[in-house]
Short mmCIF file of C-alpha atoms in Angstrom, two decimals:
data_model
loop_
_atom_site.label_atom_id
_atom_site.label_comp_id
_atom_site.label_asym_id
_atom_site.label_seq_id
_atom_site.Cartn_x
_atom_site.Cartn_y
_atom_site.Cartn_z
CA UNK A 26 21.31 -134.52 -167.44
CA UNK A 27 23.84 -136.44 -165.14
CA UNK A 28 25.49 -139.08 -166.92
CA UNK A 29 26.72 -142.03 -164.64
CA UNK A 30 29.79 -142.09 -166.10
CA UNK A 31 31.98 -139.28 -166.16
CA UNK A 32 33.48 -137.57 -169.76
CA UNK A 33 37.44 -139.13 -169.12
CA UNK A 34 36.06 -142.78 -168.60
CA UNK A 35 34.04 -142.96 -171.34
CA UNK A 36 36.55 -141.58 -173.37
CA UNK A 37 38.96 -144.39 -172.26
CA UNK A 38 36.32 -147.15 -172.29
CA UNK A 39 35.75 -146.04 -176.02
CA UNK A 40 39.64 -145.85 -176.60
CA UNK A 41 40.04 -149.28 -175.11
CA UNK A 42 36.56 -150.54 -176.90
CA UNK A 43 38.15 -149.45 -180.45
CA UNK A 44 41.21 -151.26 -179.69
CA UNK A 45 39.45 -154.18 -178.89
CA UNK A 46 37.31 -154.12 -182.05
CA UNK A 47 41.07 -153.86 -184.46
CA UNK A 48 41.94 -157.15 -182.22
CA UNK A 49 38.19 -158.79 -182.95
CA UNK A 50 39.36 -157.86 -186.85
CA UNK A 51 42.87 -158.82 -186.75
CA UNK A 52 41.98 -162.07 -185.26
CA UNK A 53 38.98 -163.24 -186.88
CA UNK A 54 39.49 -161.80 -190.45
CA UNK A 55 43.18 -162.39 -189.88
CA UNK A 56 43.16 -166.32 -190.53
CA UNK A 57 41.33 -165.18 -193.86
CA UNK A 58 43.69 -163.16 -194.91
CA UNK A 59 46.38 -165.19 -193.83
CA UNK A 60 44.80 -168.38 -196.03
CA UNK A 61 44.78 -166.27 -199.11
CA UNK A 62 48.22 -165.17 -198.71
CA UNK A 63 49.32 -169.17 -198.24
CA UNK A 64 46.90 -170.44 -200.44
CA UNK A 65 49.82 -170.60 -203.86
CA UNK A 66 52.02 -171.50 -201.68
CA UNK A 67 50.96 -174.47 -198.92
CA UNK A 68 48.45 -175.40 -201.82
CA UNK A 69 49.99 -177.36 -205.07
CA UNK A 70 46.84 -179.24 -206.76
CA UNK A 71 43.75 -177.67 -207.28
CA UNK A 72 41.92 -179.96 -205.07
CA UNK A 73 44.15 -178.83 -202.32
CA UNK A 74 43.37 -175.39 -203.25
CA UNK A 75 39.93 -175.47 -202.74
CA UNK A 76 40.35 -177.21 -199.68
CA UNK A 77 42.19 -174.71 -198.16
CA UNK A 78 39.78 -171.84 -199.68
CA UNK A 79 36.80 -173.95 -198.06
CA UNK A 80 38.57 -173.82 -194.65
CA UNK A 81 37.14 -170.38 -194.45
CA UNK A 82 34.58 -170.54 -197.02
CA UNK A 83 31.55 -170.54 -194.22
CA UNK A 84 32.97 -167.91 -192.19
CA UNK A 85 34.72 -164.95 -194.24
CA UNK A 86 31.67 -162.72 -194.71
CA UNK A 87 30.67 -162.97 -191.06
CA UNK A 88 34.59 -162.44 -190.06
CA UNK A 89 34.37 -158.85 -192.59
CA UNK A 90 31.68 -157.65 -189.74
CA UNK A 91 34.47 -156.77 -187.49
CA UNK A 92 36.71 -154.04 -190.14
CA UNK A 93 33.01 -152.87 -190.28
CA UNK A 94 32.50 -152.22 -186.39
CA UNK A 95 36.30 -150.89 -186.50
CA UNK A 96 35.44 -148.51 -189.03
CA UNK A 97 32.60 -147.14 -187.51
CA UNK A 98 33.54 -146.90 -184.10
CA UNK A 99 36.24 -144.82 -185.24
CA UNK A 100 33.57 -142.87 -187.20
CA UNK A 101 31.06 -142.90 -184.43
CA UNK A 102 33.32 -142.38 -181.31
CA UNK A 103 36.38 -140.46 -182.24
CA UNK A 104 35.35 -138.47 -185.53
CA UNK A 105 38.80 -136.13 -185.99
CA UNK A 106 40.28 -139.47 -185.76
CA UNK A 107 38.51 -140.76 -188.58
CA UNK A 108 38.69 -137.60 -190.62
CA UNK A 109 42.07 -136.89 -190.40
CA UNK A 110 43.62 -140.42 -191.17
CA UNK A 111 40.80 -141.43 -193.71
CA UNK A 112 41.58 -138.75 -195.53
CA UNK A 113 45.54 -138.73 -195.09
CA UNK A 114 45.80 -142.14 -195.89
CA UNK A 115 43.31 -142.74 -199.12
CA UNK A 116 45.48 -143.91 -200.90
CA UNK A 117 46.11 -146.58 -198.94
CA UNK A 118 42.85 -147.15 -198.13
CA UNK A 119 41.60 -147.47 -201.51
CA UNK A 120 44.62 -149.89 -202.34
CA UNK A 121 42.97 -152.02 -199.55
CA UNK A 122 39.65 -151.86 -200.18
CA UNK A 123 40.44 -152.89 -203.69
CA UNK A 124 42.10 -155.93 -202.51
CA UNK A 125 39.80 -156.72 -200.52
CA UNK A 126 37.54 -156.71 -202.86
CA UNK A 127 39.25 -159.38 -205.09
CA UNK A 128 38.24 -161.91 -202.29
CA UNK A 129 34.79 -162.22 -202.89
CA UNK A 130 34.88 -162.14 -206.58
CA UNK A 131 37.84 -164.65 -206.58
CA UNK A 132 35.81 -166.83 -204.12
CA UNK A 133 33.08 -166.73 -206.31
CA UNK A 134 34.32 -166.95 -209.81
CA UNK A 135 37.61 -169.06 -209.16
CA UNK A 136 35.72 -172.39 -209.62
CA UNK A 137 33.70 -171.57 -212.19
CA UNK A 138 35.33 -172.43 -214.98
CA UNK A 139 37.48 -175.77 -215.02
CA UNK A 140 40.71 -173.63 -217.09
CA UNK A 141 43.80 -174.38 -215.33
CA UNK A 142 45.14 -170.34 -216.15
CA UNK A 143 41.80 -169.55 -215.01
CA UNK A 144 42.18 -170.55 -211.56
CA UNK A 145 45.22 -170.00 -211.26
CA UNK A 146 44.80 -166.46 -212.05
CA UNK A 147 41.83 -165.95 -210.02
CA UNK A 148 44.61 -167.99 -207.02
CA UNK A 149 46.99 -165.11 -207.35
CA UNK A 150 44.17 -162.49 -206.95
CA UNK A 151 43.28 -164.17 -203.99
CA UNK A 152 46.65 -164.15 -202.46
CA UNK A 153 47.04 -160.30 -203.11
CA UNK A 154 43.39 -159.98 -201.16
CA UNK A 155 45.50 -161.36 -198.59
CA UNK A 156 48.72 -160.20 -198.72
CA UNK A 157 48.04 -156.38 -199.42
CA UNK A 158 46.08 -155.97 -197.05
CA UNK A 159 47.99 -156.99 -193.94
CA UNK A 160 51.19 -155.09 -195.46
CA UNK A 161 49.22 -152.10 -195.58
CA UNK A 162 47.41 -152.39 -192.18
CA UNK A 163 50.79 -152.64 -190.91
CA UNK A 164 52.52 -149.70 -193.27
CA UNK A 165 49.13 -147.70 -191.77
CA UNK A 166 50.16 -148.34 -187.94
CA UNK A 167 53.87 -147.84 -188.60
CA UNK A 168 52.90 -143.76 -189.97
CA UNK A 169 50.84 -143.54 -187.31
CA UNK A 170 53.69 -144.23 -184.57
CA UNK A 171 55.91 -141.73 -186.82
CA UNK A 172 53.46 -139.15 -187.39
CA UNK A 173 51.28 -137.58 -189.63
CA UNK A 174 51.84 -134.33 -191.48
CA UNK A 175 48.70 -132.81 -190.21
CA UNK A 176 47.33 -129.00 -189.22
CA UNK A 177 43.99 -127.85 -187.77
CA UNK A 178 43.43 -123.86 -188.50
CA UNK A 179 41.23 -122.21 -186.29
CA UNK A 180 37.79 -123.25 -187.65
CA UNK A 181 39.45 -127.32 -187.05
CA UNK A 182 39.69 -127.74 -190.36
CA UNK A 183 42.17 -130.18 -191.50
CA UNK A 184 45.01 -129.86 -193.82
CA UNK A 185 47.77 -132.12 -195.06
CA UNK A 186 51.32 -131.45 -196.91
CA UNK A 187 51.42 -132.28 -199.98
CA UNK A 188 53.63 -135.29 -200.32
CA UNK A 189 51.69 -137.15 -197.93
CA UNK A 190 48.20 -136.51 -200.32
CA UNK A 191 50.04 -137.42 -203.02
CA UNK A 192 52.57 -140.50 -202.74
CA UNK A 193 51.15 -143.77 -201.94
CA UNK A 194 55.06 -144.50 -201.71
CA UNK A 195 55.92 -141.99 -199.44
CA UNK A 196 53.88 -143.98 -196.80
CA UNK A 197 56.33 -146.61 -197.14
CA UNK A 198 60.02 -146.33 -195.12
CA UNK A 199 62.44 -148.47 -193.65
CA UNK A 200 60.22 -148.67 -190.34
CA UNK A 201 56.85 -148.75 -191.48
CA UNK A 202 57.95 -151.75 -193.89
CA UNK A 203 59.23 -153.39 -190.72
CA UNK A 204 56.22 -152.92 -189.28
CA UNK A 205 54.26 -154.46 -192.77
CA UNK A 206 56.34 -156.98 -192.31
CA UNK A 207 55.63 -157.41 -188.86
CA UNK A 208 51.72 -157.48 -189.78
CA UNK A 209 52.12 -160.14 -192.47
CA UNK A 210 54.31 -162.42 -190.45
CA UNK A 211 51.61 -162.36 -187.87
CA UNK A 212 48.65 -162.36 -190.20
CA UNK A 213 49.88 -165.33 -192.07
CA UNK A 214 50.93 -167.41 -188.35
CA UNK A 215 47.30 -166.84 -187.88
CA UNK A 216 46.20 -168.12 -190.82
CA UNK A 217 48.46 -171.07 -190.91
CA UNK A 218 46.98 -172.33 -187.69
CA UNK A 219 44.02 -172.02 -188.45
CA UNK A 220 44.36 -174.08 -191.78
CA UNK A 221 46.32 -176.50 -189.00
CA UNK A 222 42.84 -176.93 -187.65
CA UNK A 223 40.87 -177.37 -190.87
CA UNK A 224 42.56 -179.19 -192.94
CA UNK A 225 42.30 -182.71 -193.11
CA UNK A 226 45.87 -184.71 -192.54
CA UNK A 227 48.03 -184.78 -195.27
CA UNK A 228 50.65 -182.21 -197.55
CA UNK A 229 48.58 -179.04 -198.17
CA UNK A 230 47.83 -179.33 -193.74
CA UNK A 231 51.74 -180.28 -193.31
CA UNK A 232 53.25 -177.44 -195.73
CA UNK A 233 50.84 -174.63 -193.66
CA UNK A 234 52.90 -176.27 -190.39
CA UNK A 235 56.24 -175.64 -191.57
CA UNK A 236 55.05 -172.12 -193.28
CA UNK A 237 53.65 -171.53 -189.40
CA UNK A 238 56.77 -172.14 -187.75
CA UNK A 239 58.49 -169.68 -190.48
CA UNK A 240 55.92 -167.13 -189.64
CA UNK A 241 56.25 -167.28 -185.83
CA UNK A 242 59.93 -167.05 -185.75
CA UNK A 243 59.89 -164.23 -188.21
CA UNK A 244 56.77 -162.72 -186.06
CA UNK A 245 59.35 -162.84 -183.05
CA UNK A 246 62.45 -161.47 -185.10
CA UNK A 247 60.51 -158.71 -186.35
CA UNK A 248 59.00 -157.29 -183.32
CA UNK A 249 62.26 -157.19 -181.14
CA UNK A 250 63.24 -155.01 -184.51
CA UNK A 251 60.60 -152.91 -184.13
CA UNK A 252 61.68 -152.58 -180.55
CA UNK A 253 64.98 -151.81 -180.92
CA UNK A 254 64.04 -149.25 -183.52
CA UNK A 255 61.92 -147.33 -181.45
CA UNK A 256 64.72 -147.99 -178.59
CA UNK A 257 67.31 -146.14 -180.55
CA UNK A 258 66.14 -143.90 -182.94
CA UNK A 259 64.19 -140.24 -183.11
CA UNK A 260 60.05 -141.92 -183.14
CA UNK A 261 57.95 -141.21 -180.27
CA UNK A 262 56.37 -137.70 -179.31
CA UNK A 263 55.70 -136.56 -175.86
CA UNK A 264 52.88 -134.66 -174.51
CA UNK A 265 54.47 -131.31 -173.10
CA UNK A 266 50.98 -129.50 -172.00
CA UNK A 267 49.04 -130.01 -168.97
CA UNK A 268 45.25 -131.48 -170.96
CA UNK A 269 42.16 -131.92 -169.01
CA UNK A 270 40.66 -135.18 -169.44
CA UNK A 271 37.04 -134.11 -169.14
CA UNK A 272 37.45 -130.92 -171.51
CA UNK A 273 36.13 -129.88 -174.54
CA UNK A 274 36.91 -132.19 -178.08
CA UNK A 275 39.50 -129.45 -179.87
CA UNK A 276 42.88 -130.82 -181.34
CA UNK A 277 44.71 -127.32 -180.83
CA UNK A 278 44.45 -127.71 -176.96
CA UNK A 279 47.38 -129.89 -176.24
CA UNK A 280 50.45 -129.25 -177.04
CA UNK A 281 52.43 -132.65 -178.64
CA UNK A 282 56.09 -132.63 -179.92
CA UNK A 283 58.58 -135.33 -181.20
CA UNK A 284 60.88 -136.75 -178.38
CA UNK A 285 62.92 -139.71 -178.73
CA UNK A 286 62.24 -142.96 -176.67
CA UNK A 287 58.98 -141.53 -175.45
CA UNK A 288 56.85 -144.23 -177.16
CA UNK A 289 58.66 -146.50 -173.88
CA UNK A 290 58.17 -143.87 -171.69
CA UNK A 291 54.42 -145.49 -170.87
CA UNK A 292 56.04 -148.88 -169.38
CA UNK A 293 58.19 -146.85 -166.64
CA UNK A 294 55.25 -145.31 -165.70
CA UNK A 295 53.29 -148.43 -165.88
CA UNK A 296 54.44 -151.89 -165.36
CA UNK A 297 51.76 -153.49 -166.13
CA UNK A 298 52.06 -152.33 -169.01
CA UNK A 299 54.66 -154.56 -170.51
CA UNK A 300 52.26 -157.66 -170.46
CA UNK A 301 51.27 -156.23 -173.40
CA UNK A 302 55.17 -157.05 -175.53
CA UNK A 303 55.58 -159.75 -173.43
CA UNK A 304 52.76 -161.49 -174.71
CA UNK A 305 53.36 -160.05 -178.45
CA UNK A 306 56.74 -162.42 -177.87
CA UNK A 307 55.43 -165.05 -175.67
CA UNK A 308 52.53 -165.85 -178.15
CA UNK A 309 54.08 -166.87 -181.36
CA UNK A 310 56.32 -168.96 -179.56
CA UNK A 311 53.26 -170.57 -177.80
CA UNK A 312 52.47 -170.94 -181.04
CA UNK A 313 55.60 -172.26 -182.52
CA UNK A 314 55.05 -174.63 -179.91
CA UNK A 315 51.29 -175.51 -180.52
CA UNK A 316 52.93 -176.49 -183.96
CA UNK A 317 55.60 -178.58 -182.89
CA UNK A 318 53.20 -180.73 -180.97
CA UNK A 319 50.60 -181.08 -183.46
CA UNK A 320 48.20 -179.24 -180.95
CA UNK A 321 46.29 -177.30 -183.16
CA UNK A 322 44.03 -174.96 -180.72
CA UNK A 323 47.34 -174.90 -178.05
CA UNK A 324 48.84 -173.06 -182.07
CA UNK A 325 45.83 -170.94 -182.75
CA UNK A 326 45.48 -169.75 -178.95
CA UNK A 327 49.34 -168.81 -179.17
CA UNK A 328 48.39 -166.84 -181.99
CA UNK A 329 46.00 -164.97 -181.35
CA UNK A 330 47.71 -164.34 -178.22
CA UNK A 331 50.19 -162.58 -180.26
CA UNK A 332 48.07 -160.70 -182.15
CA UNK A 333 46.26 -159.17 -178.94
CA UNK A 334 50.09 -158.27 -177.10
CA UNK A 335 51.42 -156.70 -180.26
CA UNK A 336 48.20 -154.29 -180.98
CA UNK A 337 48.10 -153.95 -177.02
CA UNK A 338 51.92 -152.57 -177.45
CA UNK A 339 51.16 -150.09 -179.55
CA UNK A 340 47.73 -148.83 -177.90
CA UNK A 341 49.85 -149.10 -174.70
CA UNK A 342 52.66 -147.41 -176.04
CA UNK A 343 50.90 -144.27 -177.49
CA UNK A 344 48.25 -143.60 -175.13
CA UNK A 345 47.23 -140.99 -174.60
CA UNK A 346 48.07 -139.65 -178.04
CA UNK A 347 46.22 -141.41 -180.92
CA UNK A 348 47.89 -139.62 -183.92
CA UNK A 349 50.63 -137.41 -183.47
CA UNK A 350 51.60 -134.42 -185.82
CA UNK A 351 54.87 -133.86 -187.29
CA UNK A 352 54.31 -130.45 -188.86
CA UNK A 353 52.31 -128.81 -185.62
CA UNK A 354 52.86 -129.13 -182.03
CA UNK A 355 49.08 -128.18 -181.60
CA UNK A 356 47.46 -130.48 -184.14
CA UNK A 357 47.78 -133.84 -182.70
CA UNK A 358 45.06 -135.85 -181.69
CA UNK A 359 44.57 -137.47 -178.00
CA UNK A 360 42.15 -139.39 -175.92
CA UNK A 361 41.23 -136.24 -174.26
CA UNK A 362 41.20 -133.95 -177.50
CA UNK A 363 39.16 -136.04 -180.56
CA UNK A 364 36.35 -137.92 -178.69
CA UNK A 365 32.62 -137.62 -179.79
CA UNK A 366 30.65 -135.72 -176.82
CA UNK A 367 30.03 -136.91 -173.73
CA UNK A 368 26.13 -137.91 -174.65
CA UNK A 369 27.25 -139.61 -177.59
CA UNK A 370 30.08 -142.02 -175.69
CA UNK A 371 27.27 -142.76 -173.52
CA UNK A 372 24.67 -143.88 -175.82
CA UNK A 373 26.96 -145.45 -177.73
CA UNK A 374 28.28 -147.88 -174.95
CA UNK A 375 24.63 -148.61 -174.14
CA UNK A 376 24.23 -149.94 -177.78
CA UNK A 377 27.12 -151.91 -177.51
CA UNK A 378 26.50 -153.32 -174.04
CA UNK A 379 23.13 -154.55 -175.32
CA UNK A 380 24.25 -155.83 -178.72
CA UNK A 381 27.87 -157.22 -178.36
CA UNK A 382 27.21 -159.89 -176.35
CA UNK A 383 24.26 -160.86 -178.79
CA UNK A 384 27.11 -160.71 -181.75
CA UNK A 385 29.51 -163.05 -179.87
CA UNK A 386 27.02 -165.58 -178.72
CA UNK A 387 25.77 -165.59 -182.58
CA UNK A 388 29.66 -166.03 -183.98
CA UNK A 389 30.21 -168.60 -181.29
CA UNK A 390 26.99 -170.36 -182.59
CA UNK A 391 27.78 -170.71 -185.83
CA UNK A 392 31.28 -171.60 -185.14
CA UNK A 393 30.42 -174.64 -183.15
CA UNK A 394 27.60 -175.18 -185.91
CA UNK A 395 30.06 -175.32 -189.02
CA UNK A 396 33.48 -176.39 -187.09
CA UNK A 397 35.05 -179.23 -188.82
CA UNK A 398 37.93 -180.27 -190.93
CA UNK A 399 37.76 -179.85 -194.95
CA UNK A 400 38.67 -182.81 -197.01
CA UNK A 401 38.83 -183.56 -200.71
CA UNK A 402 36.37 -185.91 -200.43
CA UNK A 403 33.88 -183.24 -199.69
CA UNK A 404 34.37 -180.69 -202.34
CA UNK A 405 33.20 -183.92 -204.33
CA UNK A 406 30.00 -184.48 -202.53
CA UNK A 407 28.47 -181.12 -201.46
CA UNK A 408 27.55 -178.77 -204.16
CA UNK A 409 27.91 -175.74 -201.79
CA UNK A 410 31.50 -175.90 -201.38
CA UNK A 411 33.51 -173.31 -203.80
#
């Protein structure tokens, strides 16, 4: 059966599709994470604090939806992708899903009881369903731009070294906590402008300002770090083998090894490529901006602006390899090397052509439905509220 789309567009449509899915998730369930990681902090009474919970009270579950579609994407679309660093990094998986897990319980259980430890306690284990997360996300990306310690044998069966199974710490070095860092600074920017726009005027809204404007100038500091890191040290691998686009999915077909400065080599070829870090700079200090001005969509626009160039550098950056290995030239994954087949791309992107558009029409619904500021005057008055 002729498709009408050929084998190397789908693939990229899919790569570009996935990418646009972590953006949905970084975005959306980014201001949630980025609350719980302010909420001790911008948050001193504990009417304040569940104001600020309530700010995305409504919305959380719904927002989850999108590391859902991310995950199986991944699963559906590109499944050595989703073998090989689900398995490599469990660990760290599991250390996020368990903090993620704290939200809903703390959510749910926090007010219950009118104990001053208790919710305090249950505060703390919101801020680490937060704060773990986006560290880890960005930990994940920064291994994934230094390589993985992966082999396929002949029968593309994969196999790590041992450290890497074993050591939850030996995920974390000097880079990959920059680029943690990175990930928190921008995960709590985005959630401090979007408590900006929730929160009715007053300290708790005013405090989540000035921890904003911290954010975004740290957001800006540590991505030209990043840069110059990849600038001047060893990270970035190179594809050395001639890989047809349109041939069949098999890791040990392409030949990938470690070459310094080659993560940049993508914005010689293509300029338009470095919209992409110029927005991951130009964004938080739209936002920055927003702030200063008391404009609180011009803040959350800046944002997520920044969140879309800085995930856009790295897809950018890397294409077409998707996860490089460090222990075998012919084990690393690529656009061209770990997609689902042909039929399955296409079938897919039908699904998602129908459906998407009925998803973002639905999330834009209930945005407009529930939009408003949260005040202390209504956690008195509606019964709903946590």
């Amino acid at each position: 059966m002729e498709l009408p789309l050929d084998y190397p567009t789908l693939r990229v449509i899919w790569w570009g599709l996935v990418g646009v899915l972590l953006i949905g998730f970084a975005i959306m369930d980014g201001f949630d994470m980025g609350v719980a990681a302010l909420l001790p902090f911008v948050a001193k009474s504990d009417g304040e604090r569940r104001a600020v919970i309530n700010t995305v009270g409504a919305t959380w579950e719904g927002n989850q939806v999108w590391f859902i579609l991310g995950g199986g994407a991944i699963f559906a679309a590109w499944p050595f992708v989703y073998s090989a660093s689900f398995s490599g990094f469990y660990l760290a998986m599991f250390l996020v899903l368990m903090a993620l897990i704290l939200r809903p319980v703390g959510f749910k259980y926090r007010s219950k009881r009118p104990g001053k430890a208790w919710r305090r306690n249950w505060d703390w284990a919101l801020f680490a369903g937060g704060f773990i997360p986006a560290l880890v996300f960005g930990v994940a990306i920064g291994n994934v731009l230094q390589g993985a310690p992966i082999h396929y044998d002949g029968d593309l069966r994969v196999t790590y070294q041992d450290q890497f199974l074993g050591g939850l710490l030996g995920l974390f070095t000097p880079f990959t906590l920059l680029c943690g860092l990175t990930s928190v600074a921008m995960l709590v920017l985005q959630g401090s402008t979007w408590l900006a726009m929730k929160l009715e005027k007053g300290d708790a809204r005013d405090r989540a300002v000035r921890f904003g404007a911290i954010s975004a100038l740290a957001l800006v500091v540590f991505f030209a770090i990043g840069y110059l890191f990849i600038r001047f040290s060893n990270l970035g691998f190179s594809v050395v083998t001639a890989v047809s686009p349109d041939g069949a999915s098999n890791p040990t077909r392409a030949e990938v090894i470690p070459a310094a400065g080659a993560w940049l080599t993508n914005f010689s070829k293509y300029p338009w490529m470095w919209a992409a870090p110029l927005l991951g700079f130009a964004g938080p200090l739209l936002a920055l901006l927003g702030l200063r001005l008391r404009s609180d969509w011009l803040s959350f626009i800046g944002s997520s602006l920044a969140i879309v160039g800085i995930i856009g550098t790295v897809g950018c950056s890397m294409f077409p390899i998707i996860l490089p290995s460090t222990v075998d030239a012919h084990s690393s994954l690529l656009v061209w090397t770990a997609s689902s087949s042909h039929m399955t791309l296409f079938i897919m992107l039908l699904v998602t052509v129908l459906f998407l558009p009925i998803v973002l029409l639905y999330t834009a619904w209930v945005y407009k439905v529930l939009f408003g500021r949260v005040s202390t005057e209504h956690l008195k008055t509606n019964p709903d509220l946590y």
